[in-house]
mmCIF file of C-alpha atoms in Angstrom:
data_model
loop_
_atom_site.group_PDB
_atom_site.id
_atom_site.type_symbol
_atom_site.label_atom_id
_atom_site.label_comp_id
_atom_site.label_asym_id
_atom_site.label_seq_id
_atom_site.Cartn_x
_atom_site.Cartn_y
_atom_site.Cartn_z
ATOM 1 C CA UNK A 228 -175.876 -198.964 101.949
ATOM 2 C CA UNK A 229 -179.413 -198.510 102.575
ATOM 3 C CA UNK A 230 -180.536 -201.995 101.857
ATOM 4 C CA UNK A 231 -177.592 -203.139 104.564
ATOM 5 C CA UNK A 232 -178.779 -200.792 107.087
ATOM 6 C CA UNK A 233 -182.078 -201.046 107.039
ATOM 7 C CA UNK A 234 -183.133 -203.992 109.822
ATOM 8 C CA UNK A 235 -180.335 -202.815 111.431
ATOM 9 C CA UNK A 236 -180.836 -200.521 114.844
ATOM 10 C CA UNK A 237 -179.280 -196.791 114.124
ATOM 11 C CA UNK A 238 -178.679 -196.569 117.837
ATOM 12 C CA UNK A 239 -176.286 -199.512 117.474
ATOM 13 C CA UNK A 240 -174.402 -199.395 114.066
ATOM 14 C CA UNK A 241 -173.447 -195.528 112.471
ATOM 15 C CA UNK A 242 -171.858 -195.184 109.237
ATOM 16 C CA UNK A 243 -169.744 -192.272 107.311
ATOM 17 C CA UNK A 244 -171.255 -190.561 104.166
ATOM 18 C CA UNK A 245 -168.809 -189.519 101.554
ATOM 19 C CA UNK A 246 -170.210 -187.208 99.183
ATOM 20 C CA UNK A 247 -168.015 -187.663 96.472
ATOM 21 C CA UNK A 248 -168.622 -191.428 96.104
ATOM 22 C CA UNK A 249 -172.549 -190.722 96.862
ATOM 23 C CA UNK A 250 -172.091 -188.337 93.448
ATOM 24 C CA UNK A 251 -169.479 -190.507 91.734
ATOM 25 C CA UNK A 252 -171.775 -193.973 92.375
ATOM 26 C CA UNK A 253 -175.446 -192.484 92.349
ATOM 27 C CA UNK A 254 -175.214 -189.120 90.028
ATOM 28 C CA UNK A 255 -178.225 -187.021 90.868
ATOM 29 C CA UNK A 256 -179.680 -189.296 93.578
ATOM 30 C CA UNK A 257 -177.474 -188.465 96.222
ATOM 31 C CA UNK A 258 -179.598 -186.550 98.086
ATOM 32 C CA UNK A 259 -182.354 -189.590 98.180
ATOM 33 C CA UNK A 260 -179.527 -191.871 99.365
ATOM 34 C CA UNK A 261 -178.225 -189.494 101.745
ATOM 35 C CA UNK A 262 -181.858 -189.361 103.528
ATOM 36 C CA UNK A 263 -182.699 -192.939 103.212
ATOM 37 C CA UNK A 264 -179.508 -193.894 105.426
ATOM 38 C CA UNK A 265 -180.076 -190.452 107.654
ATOM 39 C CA UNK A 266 -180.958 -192.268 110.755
ATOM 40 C CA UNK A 267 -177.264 -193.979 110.423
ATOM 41 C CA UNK A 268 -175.056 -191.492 109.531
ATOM 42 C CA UNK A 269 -172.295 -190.495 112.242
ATOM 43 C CA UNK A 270 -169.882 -188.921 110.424
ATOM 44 C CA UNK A 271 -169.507 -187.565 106.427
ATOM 45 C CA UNK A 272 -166.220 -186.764 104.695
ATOM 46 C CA UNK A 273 -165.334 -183.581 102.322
ATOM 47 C CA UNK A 274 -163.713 -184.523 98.811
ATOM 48 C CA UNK A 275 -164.411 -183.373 94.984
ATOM 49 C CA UNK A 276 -164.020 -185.067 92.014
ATOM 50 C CA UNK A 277 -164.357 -184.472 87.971
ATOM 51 C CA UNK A 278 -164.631 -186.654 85.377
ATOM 52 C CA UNK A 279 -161.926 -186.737 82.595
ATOM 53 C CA UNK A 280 -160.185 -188.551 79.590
ATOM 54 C CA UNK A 281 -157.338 -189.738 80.514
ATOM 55 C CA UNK A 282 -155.004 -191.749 78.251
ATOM 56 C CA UNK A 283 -158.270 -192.205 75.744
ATOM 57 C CA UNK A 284 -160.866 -193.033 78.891
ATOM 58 C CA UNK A 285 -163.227 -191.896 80.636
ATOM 59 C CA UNK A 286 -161.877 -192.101 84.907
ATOM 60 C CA UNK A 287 -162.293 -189.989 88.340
ATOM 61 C CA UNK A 288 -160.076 -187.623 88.843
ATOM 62 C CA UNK A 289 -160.024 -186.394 92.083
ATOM 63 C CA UNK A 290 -159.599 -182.476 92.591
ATOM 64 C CA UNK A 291 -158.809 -179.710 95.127
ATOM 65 C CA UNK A 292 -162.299 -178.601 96.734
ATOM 66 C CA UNK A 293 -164.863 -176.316 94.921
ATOM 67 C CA UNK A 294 -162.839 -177.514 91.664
ATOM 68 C CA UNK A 295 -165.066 -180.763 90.488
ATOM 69 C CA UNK A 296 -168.614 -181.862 90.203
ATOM 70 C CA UNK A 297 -169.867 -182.306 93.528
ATOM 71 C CA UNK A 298 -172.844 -179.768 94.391
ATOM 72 C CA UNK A 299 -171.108 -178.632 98.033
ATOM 73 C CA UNK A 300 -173.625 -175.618 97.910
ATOM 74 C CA UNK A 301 -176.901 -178.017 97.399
ATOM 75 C CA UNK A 302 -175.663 -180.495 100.027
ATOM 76 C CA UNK A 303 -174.254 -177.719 102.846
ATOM 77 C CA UNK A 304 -178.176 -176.194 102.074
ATOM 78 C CA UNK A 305 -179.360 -179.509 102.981
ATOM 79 C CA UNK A 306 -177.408 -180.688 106.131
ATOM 80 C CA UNK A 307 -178.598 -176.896 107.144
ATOM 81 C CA UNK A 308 -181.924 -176.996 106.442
ATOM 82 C CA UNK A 309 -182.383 -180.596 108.341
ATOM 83 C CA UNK A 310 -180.385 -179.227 111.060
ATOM 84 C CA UNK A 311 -177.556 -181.399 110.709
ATOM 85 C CA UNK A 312 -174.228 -181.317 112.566
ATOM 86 C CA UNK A 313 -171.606 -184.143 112.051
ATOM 87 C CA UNK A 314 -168.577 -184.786 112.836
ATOM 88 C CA UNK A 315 -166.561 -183.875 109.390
ATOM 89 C CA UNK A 316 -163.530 -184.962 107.455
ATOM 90 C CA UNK A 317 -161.918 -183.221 104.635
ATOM 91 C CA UNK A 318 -159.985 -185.970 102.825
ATOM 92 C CA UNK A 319 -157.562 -184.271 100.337
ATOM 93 C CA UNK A 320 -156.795 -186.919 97.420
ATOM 94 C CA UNK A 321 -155.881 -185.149 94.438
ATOM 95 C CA UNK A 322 -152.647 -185.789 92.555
ATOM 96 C CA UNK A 323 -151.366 -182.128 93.047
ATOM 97 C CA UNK A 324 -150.011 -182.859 96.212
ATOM 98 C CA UNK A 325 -146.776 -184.207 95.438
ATOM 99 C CA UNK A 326 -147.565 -187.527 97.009
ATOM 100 C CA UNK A 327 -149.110 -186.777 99.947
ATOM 101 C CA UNK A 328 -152.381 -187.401 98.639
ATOM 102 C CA UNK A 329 -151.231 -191.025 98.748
ATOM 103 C CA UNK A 330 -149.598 -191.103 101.904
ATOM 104 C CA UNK A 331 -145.885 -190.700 100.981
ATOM 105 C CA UNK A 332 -143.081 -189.399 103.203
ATOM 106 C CA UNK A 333 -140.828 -188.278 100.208
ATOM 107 C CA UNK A 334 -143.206 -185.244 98.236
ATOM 108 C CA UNK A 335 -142.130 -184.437 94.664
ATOM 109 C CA UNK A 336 -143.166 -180.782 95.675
ATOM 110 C CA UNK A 337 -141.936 -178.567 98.692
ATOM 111 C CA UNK A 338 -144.261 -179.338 101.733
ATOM 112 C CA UNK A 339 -145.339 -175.302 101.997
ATOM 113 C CA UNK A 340 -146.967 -176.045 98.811
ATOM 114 C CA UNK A 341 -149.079 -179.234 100.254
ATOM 115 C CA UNK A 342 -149.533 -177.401 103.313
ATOM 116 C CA UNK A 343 -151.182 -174.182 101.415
ATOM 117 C CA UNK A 344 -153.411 -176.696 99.332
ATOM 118 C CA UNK A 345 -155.008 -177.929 102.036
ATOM 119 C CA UNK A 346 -155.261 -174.360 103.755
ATOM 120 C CA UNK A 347 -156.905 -173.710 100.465
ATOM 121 C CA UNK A 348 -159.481 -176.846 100.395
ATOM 122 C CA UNK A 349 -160.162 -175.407 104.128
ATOM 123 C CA UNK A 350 -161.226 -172.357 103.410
ATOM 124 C CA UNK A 351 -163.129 -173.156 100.206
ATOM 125 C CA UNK A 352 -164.927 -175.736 102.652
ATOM 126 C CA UNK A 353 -165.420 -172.427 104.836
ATOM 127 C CA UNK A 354 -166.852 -169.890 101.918
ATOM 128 C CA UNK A 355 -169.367 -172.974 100.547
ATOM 129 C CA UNK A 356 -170.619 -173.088 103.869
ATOM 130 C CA UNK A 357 -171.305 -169.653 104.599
ATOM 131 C CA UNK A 358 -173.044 -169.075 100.833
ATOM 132 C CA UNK A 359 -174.738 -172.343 101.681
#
């Protein structure tokens, strides 16, 4: 992203970070990536992943927050210590959501059960924060 932002004016274009594809696509050099496109960022999104063998290979699995890889306490330190304050999004994308995950009207599990997932992925979003 960095190389297409670059020559660009940060007072004219903003972009969204997602933490979970800086972790999934970079590893350990989110945080790098994160403050080379800095001056662009407008908004960042919530979402966890793991990695996992699935039918014999390796693939993302998206997960309920606090439950994969992504270091929420590192990066909630950072956007603190910098002083940071976007506007957020928690995207909730894991397969235990009976469908909703993917946008379908018809869930394969009782909507009170969706509904106290993402409760759940809100309030672990909350607790990070505060430890952060």
């Amino acid at each position: 992203a960095y190389l297409v932002l670059k020559d660009l004016d940060p007072d004219a274009l903003g972009c969204q970070f997602d933490i979970r594809h800086a972790t999934t696509d970079g590893g350990l050099m989110w945080p790098t990536n994160f403050r080379l496109i800095k001056p662009y960022i407008r908004s960042i999104i919530f979402k966890d992943f793991k990695w996992a063998v699935v039918n014999g290979k390796w693939r993302l699995v998206n997960t309920p927050m606090g439950q994969g890889m992504v270091d929420f306490k590192k990066y909630f330190r950072m956007l603190k210590d910098e002083g940071i304050s976007y506007a957020a999004s928690l995207h909730c994308e894991y397969d235990e959501l009976g469908g909703a995950n993917k946008g379908k009207r018809e869930l394969t599990i009782p909507e009170s059960e969706v509904l106290a997932a993402i409760r759940q992925d809100v309030e672990t979003v909350k607790s990070i924060w505060a430890d952060a």
